[in-house]
Each structure stands twice: as structure tokens, then as C-alpha cells.
mmCIF file of C-alpha atoms and ligand atoms in Angstrom:
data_model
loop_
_atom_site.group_PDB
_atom_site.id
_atom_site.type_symbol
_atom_site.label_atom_id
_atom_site.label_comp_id
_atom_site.label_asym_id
_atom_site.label_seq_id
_atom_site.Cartn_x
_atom_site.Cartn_y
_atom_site.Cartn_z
ATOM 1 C CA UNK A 5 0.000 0.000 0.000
ATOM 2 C CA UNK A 6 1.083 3.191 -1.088
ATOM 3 C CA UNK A 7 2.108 5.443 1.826
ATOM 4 C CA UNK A 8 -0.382 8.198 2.612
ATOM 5 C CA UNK A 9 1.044 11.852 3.145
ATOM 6 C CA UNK A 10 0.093 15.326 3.568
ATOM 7 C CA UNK A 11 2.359 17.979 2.436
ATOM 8 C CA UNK A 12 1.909 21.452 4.781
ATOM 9 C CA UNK A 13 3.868 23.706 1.940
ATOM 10 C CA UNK A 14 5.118 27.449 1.386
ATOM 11 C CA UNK A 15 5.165 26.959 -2.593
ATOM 12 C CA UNK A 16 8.201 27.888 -3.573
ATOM 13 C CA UNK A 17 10.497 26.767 -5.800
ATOM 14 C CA UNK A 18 11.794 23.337 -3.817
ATOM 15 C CA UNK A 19 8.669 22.963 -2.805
ATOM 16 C CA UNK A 20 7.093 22.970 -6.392
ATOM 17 C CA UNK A 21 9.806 19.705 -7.030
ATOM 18 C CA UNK A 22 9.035 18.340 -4.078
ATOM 19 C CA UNK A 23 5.509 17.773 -4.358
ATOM 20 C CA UNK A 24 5.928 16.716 -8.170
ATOM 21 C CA UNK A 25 8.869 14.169 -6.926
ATOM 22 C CA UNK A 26 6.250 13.204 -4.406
ATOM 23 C CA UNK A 27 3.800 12.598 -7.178
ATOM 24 C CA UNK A 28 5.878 11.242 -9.237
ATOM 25 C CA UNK A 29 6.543 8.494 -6.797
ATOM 26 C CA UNK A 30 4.107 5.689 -6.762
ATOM 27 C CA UNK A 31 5.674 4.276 -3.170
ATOM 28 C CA UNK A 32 3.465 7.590 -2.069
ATOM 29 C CA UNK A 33 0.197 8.423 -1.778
ATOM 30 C CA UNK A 34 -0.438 12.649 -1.306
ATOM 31 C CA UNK A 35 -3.838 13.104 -0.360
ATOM 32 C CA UNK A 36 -3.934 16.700 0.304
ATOM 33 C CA UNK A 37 -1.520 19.459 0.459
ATOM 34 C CA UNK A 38 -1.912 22.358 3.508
ATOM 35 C CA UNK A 39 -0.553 26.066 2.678
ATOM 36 C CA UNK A 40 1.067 28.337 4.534
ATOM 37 C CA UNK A 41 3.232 31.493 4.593
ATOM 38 C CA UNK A 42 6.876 31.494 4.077
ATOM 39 C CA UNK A 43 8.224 31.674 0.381
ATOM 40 C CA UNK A 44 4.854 34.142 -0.317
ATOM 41 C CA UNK A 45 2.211 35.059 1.889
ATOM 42 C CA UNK A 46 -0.140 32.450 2.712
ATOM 43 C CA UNK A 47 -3.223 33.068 -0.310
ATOM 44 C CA UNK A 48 -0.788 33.342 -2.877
ATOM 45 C CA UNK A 49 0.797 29.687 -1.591
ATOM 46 C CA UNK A 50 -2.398 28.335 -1.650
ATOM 47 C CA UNK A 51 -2.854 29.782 -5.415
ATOM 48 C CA UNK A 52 0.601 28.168 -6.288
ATOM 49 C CA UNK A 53 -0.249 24.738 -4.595
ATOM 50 C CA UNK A 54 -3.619 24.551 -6.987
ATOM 51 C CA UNK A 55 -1.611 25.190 -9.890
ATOM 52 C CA UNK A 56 1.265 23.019 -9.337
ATOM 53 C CA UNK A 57 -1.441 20.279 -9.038
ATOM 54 C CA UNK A 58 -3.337 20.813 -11.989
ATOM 55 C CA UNK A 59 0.103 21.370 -14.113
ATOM 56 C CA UNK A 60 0.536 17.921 -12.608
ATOM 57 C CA UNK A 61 -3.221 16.859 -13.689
ATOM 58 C CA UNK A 62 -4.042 16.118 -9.948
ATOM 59 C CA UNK A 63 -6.812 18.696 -9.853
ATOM 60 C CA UNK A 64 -8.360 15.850 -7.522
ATOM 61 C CA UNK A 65 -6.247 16.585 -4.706
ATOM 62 C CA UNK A 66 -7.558 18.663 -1.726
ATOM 63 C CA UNK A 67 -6.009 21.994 -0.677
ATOM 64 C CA UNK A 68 -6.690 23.294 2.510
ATOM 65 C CA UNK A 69 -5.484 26.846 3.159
ATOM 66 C CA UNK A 70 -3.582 27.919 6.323
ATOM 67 C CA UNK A 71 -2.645 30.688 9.152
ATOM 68 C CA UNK A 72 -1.229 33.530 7.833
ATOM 69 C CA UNK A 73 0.876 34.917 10.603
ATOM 70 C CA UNK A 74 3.099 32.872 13.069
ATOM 71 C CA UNK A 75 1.459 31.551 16.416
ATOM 72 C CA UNK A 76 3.099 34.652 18.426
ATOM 73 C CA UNK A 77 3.840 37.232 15.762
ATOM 74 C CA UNK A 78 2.462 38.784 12.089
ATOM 75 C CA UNK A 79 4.645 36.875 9.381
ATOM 76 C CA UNK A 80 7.802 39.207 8.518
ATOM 77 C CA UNK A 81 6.692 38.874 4.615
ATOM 78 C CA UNK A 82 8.751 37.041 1.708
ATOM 79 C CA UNK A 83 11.891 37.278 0.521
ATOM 80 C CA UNK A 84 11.172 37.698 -3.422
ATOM 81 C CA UNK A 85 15.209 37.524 -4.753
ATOM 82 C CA UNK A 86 15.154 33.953 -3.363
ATOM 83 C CA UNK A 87 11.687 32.239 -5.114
ATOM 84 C CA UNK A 88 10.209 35.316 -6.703
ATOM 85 C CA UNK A 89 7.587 37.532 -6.394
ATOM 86 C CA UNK A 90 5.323 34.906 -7.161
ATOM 87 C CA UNK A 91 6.957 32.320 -5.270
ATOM 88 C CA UNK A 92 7.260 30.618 -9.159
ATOM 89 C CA UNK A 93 10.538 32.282 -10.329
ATOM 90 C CA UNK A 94 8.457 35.080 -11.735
ATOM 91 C CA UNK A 95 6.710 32.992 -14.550
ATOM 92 C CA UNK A 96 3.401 34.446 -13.170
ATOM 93 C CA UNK A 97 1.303 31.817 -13.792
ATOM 94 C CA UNK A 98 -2.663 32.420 -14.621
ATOM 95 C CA UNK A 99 -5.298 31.843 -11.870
ATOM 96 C CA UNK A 100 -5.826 28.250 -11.209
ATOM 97 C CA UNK A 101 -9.210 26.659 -12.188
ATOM 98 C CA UNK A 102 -9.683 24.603 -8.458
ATOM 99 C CA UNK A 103 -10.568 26.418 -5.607
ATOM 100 C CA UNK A 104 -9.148 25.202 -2.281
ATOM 101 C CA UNK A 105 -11.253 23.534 0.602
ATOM 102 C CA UNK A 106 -13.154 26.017 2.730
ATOM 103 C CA UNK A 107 -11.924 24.170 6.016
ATOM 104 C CA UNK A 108 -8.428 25.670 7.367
ATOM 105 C CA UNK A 109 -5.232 23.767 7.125
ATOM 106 C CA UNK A 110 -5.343 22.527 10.875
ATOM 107 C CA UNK A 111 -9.121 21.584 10.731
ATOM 108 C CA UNK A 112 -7.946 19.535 7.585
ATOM 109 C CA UNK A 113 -4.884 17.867 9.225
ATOM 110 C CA UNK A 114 -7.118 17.041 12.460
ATOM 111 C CA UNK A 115 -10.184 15.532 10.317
ATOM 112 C CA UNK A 116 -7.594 13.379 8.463
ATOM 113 C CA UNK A 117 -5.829 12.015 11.380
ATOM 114 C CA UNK A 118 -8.906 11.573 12.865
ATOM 115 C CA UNK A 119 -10.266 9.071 10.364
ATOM 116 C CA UNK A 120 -7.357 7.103 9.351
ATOM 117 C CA UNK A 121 -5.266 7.011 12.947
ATOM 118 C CA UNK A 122 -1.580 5.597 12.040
ATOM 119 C CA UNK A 123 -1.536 5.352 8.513
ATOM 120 C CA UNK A 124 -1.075 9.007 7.565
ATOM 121 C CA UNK A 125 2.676 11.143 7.644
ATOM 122 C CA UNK A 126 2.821 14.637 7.750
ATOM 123 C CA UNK A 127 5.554 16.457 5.372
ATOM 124 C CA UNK A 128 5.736 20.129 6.733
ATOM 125 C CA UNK A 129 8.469 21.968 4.126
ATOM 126 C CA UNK A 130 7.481 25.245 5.332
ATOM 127 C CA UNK A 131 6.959 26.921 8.721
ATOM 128 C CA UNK A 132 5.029 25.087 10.935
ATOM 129 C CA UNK A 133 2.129 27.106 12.296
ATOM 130 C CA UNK A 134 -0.234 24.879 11.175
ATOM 131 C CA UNK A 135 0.869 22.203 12.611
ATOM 132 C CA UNK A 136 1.485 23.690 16.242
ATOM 133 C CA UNK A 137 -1.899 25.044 15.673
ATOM 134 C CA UNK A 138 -3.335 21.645 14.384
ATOM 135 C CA UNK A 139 -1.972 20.312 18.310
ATOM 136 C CA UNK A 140 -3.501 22.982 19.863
ATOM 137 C CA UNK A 141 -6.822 21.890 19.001
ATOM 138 C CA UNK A 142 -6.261 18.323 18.719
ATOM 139 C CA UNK A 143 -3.365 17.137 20.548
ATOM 140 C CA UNK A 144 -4.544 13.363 19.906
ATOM 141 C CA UNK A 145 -3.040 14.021 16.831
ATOM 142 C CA UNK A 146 0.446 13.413 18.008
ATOM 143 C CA UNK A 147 -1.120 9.852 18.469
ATOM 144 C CA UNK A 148 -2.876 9.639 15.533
ATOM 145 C CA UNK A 149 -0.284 10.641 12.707
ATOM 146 C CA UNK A 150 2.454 7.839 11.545
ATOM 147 C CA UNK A 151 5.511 10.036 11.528
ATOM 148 C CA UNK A 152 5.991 14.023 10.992
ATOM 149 C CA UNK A 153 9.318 14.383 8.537
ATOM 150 C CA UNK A 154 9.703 17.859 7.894
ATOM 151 C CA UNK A 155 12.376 20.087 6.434
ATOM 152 C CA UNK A 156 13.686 22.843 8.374
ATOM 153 C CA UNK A 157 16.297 23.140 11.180
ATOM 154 C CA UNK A 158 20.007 23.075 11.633
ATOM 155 C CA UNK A 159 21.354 20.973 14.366
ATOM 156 C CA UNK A 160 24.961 21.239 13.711
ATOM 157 C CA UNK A 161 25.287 23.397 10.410
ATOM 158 C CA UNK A 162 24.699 27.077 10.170
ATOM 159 C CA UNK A 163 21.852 29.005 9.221
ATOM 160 C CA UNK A 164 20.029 30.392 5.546
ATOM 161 C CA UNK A 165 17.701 33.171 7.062
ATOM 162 C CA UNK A 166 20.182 34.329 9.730
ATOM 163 C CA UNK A 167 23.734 32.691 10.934
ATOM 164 C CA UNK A 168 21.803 31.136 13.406
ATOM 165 C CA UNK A 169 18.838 29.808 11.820
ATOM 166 C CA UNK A 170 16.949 27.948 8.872
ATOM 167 C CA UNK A 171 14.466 29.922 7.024
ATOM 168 C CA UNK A 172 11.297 27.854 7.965
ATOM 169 C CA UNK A 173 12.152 27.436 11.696
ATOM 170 C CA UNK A 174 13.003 30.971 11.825
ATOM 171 C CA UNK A 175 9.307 31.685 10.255
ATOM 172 C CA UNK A 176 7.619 30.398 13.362
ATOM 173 C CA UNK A 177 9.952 29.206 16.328
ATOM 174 C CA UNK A 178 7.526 28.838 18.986
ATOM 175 C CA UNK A 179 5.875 26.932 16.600
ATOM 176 C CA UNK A 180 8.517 24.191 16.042
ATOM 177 C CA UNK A 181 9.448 24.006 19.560
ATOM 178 C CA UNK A 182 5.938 22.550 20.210
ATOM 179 C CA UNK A 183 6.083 20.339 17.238
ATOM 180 C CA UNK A 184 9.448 19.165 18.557
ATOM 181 C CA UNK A 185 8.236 18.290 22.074
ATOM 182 C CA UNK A 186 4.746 16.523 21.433
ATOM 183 C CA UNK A 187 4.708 12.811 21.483
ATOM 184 C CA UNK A 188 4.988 11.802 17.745
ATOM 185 C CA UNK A 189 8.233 10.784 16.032
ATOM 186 C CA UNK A 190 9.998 13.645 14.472
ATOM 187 C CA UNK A 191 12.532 13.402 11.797
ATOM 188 C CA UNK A 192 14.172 16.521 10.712
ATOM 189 C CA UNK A 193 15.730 16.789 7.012
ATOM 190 C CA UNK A 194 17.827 20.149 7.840
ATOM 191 C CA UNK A 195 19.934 21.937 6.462
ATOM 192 C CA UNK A 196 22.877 19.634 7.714
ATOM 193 C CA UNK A 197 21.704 17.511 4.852
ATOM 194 C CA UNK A 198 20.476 19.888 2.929
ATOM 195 C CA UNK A 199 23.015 21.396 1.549
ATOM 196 C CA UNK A 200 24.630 18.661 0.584
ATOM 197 C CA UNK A 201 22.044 17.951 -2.035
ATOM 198 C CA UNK A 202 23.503 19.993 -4.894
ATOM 199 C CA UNK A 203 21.518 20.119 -7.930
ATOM 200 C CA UNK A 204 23.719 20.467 -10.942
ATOM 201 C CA UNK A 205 23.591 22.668 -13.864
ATOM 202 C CA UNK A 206 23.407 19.546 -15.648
ATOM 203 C CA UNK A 207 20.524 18.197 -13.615
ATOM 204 C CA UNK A 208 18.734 21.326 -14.120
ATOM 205 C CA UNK A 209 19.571 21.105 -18.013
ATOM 206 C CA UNK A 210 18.102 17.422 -18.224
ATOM 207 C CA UNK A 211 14.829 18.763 -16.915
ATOM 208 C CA UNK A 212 13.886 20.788 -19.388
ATOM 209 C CA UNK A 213 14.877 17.234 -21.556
ATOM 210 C CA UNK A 214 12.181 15.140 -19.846
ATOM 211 C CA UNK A 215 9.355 15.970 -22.270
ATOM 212 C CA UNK A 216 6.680 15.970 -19.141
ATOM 213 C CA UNK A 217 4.371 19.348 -17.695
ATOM 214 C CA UNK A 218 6.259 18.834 -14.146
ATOM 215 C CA UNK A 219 9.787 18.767 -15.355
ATOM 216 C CA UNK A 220 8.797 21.370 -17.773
ATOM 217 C CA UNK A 221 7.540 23.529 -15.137
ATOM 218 C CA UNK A 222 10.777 23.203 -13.074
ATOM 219 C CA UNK A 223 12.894 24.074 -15.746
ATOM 220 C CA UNK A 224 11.107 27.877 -15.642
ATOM 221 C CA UNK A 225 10.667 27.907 -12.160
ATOM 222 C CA UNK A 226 14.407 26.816 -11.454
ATOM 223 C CA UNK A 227 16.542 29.404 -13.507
ATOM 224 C CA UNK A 228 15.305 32.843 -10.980
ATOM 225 C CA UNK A 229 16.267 30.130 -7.969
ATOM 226 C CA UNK A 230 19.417 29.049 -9.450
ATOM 227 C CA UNK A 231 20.667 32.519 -10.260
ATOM 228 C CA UNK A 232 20.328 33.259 -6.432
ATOM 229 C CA UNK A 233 21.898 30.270 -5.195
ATOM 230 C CA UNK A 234 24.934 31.124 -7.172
ATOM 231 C CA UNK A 235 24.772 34.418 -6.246
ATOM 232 C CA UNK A 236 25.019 33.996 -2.585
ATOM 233 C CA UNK A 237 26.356 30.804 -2.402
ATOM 234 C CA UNK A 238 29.308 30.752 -5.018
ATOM 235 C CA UNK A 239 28.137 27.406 -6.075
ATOM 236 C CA UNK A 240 26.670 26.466 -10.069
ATOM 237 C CA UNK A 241 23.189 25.169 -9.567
ATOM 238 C CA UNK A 242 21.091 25.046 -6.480
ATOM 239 C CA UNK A 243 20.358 22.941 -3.285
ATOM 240 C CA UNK A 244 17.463 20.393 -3.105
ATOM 241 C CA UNK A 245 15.588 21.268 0.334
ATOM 242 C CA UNK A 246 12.125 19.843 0.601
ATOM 243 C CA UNK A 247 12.614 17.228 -1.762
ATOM 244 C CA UNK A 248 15.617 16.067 0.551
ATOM 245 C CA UNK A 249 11.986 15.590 2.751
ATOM 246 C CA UNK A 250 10.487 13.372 0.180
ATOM 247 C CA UNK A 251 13.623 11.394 -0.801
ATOM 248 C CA UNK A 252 13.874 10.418 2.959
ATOM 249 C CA UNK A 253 10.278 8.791 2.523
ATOM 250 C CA UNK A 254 11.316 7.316 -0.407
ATOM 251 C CA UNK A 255 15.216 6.135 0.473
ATOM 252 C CA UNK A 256 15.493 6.133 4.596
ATOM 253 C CA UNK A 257 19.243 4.585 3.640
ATOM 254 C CA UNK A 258 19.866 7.464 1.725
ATOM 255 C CA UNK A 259 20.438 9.157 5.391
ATOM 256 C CA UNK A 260 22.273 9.108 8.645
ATOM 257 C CA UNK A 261 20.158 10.247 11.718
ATOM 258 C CA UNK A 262 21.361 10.870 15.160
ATOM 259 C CA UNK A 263 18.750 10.704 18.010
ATOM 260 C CA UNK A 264 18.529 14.023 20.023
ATOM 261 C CA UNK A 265 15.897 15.948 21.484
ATOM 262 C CA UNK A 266 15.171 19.341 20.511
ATOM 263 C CA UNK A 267 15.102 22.691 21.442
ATOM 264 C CA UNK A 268 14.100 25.661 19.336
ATOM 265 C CA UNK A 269 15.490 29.580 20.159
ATOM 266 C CA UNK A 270 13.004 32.163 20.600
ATOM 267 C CA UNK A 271 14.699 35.214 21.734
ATOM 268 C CA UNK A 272 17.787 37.260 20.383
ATOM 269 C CA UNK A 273 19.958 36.290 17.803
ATOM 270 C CA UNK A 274 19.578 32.654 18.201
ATOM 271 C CA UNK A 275 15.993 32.967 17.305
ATOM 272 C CA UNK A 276 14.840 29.914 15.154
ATOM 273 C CA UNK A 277 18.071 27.812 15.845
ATOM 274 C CA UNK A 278 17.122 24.301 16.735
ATOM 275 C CA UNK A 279 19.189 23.257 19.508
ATOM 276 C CA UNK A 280 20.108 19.336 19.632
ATOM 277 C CA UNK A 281 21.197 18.203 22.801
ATOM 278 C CA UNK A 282 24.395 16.100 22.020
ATOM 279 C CA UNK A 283 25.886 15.101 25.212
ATOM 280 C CA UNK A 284 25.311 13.042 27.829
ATOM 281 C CA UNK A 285 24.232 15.266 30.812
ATOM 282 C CA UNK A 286 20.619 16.242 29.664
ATOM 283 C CA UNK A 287 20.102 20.156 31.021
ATOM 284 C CA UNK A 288 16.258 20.321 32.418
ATOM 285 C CA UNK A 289 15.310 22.280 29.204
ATOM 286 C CA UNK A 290 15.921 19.042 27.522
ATOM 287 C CA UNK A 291 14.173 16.875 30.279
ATOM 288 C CA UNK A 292 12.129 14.818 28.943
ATOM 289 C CA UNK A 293 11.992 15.903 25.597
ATOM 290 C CA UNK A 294 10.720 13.212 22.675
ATOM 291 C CA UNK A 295 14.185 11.766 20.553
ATOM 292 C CA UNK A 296 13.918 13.573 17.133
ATOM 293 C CA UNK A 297 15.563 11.646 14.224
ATOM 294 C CA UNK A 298 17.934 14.257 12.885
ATOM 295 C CA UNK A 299 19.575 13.674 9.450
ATOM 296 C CA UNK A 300 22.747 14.496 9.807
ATOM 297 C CA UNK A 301 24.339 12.518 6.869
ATOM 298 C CA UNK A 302 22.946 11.881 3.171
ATOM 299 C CA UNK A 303 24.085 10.284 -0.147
ATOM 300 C CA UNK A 304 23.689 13.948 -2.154
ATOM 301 C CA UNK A 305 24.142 12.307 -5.334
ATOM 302 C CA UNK A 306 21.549 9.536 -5.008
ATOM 303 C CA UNK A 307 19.019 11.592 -3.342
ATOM 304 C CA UNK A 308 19.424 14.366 -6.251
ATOM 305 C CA UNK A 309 19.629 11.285 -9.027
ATOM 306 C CA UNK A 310 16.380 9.461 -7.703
ATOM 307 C CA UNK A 311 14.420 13.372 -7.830
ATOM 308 C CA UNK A 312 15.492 13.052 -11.266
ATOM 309 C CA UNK A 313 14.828 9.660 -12.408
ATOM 310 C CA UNK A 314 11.137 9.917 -11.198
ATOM 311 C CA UNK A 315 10.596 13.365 -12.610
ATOM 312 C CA UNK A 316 12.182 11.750 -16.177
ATOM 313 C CA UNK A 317 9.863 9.073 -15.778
ATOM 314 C CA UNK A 318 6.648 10.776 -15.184
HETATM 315 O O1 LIG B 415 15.473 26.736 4.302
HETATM 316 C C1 LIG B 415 14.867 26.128 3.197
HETATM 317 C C2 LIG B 415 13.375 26.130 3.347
HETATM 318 O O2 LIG B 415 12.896 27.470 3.325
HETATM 319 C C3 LIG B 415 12.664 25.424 2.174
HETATM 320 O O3 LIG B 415 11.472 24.862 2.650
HETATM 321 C C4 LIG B 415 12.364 26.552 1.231
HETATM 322 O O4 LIG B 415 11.207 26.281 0.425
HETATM 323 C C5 LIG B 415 12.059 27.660 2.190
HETATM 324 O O5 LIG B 415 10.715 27.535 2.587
HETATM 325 CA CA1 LIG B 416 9.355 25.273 1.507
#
């Protein structure tokens, strides 16, 4: 049986492969995607996630729209020079046909749980509002879901949105320290594996080679991403973050985890770092904290090769 997910997403230009690499996968099953702010503001992610379905003729699938500010604090607004304006590398695409559901992204998250208790996985690749907000009203969810692997954090690497942080912890810290410490199992695909999933020129030229509508759509999207990546990080090409998420689903020996439990910054200038505790003595902020799977090695190549081989063959 196929594996069910939900994907909670900031569409975005990773996220855009990532949910096509999820389709494109028939190990995986993605029966509705969440939205929420990050990448864009939170109605223009939810316009982006209808689209990127229909381009990949999945019209079928739900989208439920989400909070558009963090739990403690109005959403800081986008970053355009990194996705674009329209979170699509400025290809501006036309209104989508599909409208989303008119239940919120948490509502959606709890009703699924709810009906199919241990069979589902949540894939947050964005901040992760909803989901804190998803346990506030339901906390039987962190019984209910099968796993929560999200991308976001940095345990032992530095930061994208600060030099302490990871953009989609950063988005909504109090947030992830509550989806950290409830009682589901957590595995974090951060940025210590992250960027180590470099997506080649070449890569990105064999895209626009596949002859599909979802590679064909990630060629556009890519080039705005690509030219920012090499811009700030004096490397050709770009880095695969969520689909590092989906590749983890597909190829667990892809990865190396380490077991800690997790803290997340709120304050100063460690806001949004995600604090594994390493060592043996276990301070009482720690105490008693749930193990997190943390990725902290990966097989770049492979993982980057398999997001291509499925795109090629969809
Ligand atoms: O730090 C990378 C994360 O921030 C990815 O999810 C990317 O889409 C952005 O949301
Ligand atoms: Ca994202």
C-alpha cells in the first residue's frame, strides 16, 4: 500500500519539485496538500499549490489553506530575490481553475488524522504554524499521525535566514518548539543535509529534456532560484531542500540520523536555531523531551539522481 502523506507547503520553488517528486513516486500516496506562509504570503501559496497540481493533472487533490501569521507574531513577509515575487521564479502563472477547501489547514490535518489514525505522515516543508496550531486543538493528533518528517532546522550546520537559523524554523519558532516536544516521532531533514544535495547545472539542463508538464515547469521555475543560489552561495546550480523531505520517505538509507531531542530559540539572535542536545548530561530544558531523528548525513548524489529519475519518468 502506497504510503499516505500530507504535504503542509510554502510553494516555492523546492517545494514545487518536491511535491511533483512526491507525485511522481508511486511508493506515495499525497492526499492533500496544507498552505502556509513562508516563500509568499499564505493566499498566494495556496494559489501556487492549486496550480502546481493541476500542471501535474491532480486537480483531484484537496487543498486546505492555512494561518497567515506565526502563532506569536504577524509573518515578517517574503523574501522575493530567493523564489520570486510569485513564489514561481516570476513565470506568473494564470489563476488556477480549483478552488481550495473552505476548512483551514489545521481543521484539515485534524479531520484526516482523525479518520485514518496511524496510517497518515505529515511532510511540513514550510513553517510550521499549522501544525502547532493543528496540536492545539487536537493534541490526539500526536497519536494519531504515523511520523511528521519535515524540512527545516540546523542541528549542527549554520543558518540560511540568519547565521543562526533555517528559514522555515526561523518563520515560526515557537511553533517548532511545540512540534518538537509533542509525542509523535519527528525526523528533521535540515539543512545539515540539505546542503549537501547539490543540484547540478546539468541536472537542471536534463529537466527541461524530460518531455513531461512537471519537469517542464521546473525548468522555468528553477533558472530565478538558481541565479540566487549562485549568487550567494558561489556554487553552479542550487540545493534540493524539501525534496531532501520526500527522498527520505522514499530512500530512509539514503540518510544518517542521530537521536537528540530538541530545542528551538526564541529570543535574540539565536531565534529559530534548533538546539540538539548532544551530550550526555541532559540540562532540564531538555528533560524529557521526545528523541527527534535528525539527518545528519545523506548520499547527495543519489538523493538528487532518484528526484530526477522519477521526474524523467513521469
Ligand atoms: O530553508 C529552506 C526552506 O525554506 C525550504 O522549505 C524553502 O522552500 C524555504 O521555505
Ligand atoms: Ca518550503
Amino acid at each position: 500500500m502506497p504510503r499516505k502523506i500530507i504535504i503542509d507547503t510554502d510553494p516555492g520553488v523546492d517545494d514545487a519539485m518536491a511535491i511533483f517528486f512526491a507525485l511522481c513516486s508511486p511508493e506515495l500516496d499525497l492526499i492533500g496538500l496544507t498552505t502556509i506562509f513562508g516563500n509568499v504570503h499564505t493566499a498566494l501559496a495556496t494559489k501556487n499549490a492549486l496550480n502546481l497540481l493541476e500542471i501535474a493533472g491532480r486537480g483531484d487533490i484537496p487543498v486546505a489553506p492555512g494561518a497567515s501569521d506565526a502563532l506569536t507574531r504577524p509573518f515578517a513577509g517574503p523574501v522575493p530575490a530567493v523564489h520570486g515575487a510569485d513564489g514561481q521564479g516570476e513565470v506568473n502563472l494564470p489563476a488556477p481553475t480549483g478552488k481550495p477547501l473552505n476548512i483551514s489547514a489545521a481543521e484539515f490535518i485534524i479531520e484526516r488524522l482523525r479518520a485514518q489514525p496511524g496510517e497518515i505522515t505529515l511532510v511540513p516543508i514550510g513553517p510550521l504554524t499549522n501544525i502547532a496550531l493543528a496540536l492545539r486543538l487536537e493534541p490526539r493528533i500526536a497519536d494519531w499521525a504515523r511520523e511528521v518528517v519535515l524540512m527545516g532546522g540546523n542541528a549542527l550546520a549554520p543558518g540560511n535566514a540568519s547565521p543562526a537559523a533555517e528559514a522555515n524554523i526561523r518563520n515560526d519558532p515557537e511553533a517548532a518548539d511545540l512540534v518538537f516536544g509533542a509525542g509523535w516521532q519527528v525526523t528533521m531533514v535540515g539543512l545539515d543535509v540539505t546542503l549537501r544535495a547539490h543540484i547540478t547545472p546539468a541536472h537542471i539542463a536534463d529537466y527541461a529534456e524530460h518531455g513531461n508538464p512537471m519537469s517542464a515547469h521546473i525548468a522555468r521555475i528553477v533558472p530565478h532560484y538558481q541565479r540566487y543560489y549562485e549568487a550567494n552561495y558561489d556554487v553552479g546550480g542550487l540545493f534540493s531542500h524539501d525534496s531532501s523531505a520526500i527522498a527520505y520517505l522514499l530512500a530512509p538509507e539514503l540518510f544518517k540520523l542521530r537521536r537528540w531531542p530538541i530545542r528551538v530559540g526564541t529570543r535574540g539572535l539565536g531565534r529559530g536555531k534548533t538546539w540538539p542536545a548532544t551530550g550526555r548530561r541532559i540540562l532540564p530544558e531538555w528533560e524529557g523531551r521526545p528523541l527527534v531523528n535528525v539527518c545528519v548525513g545523506i548520499d547527495g548524489a543519489r538523493t538528487v539522481d532518484l528526484q530526477s529519475e522519477r521526474l524523467r519518468g513521469a
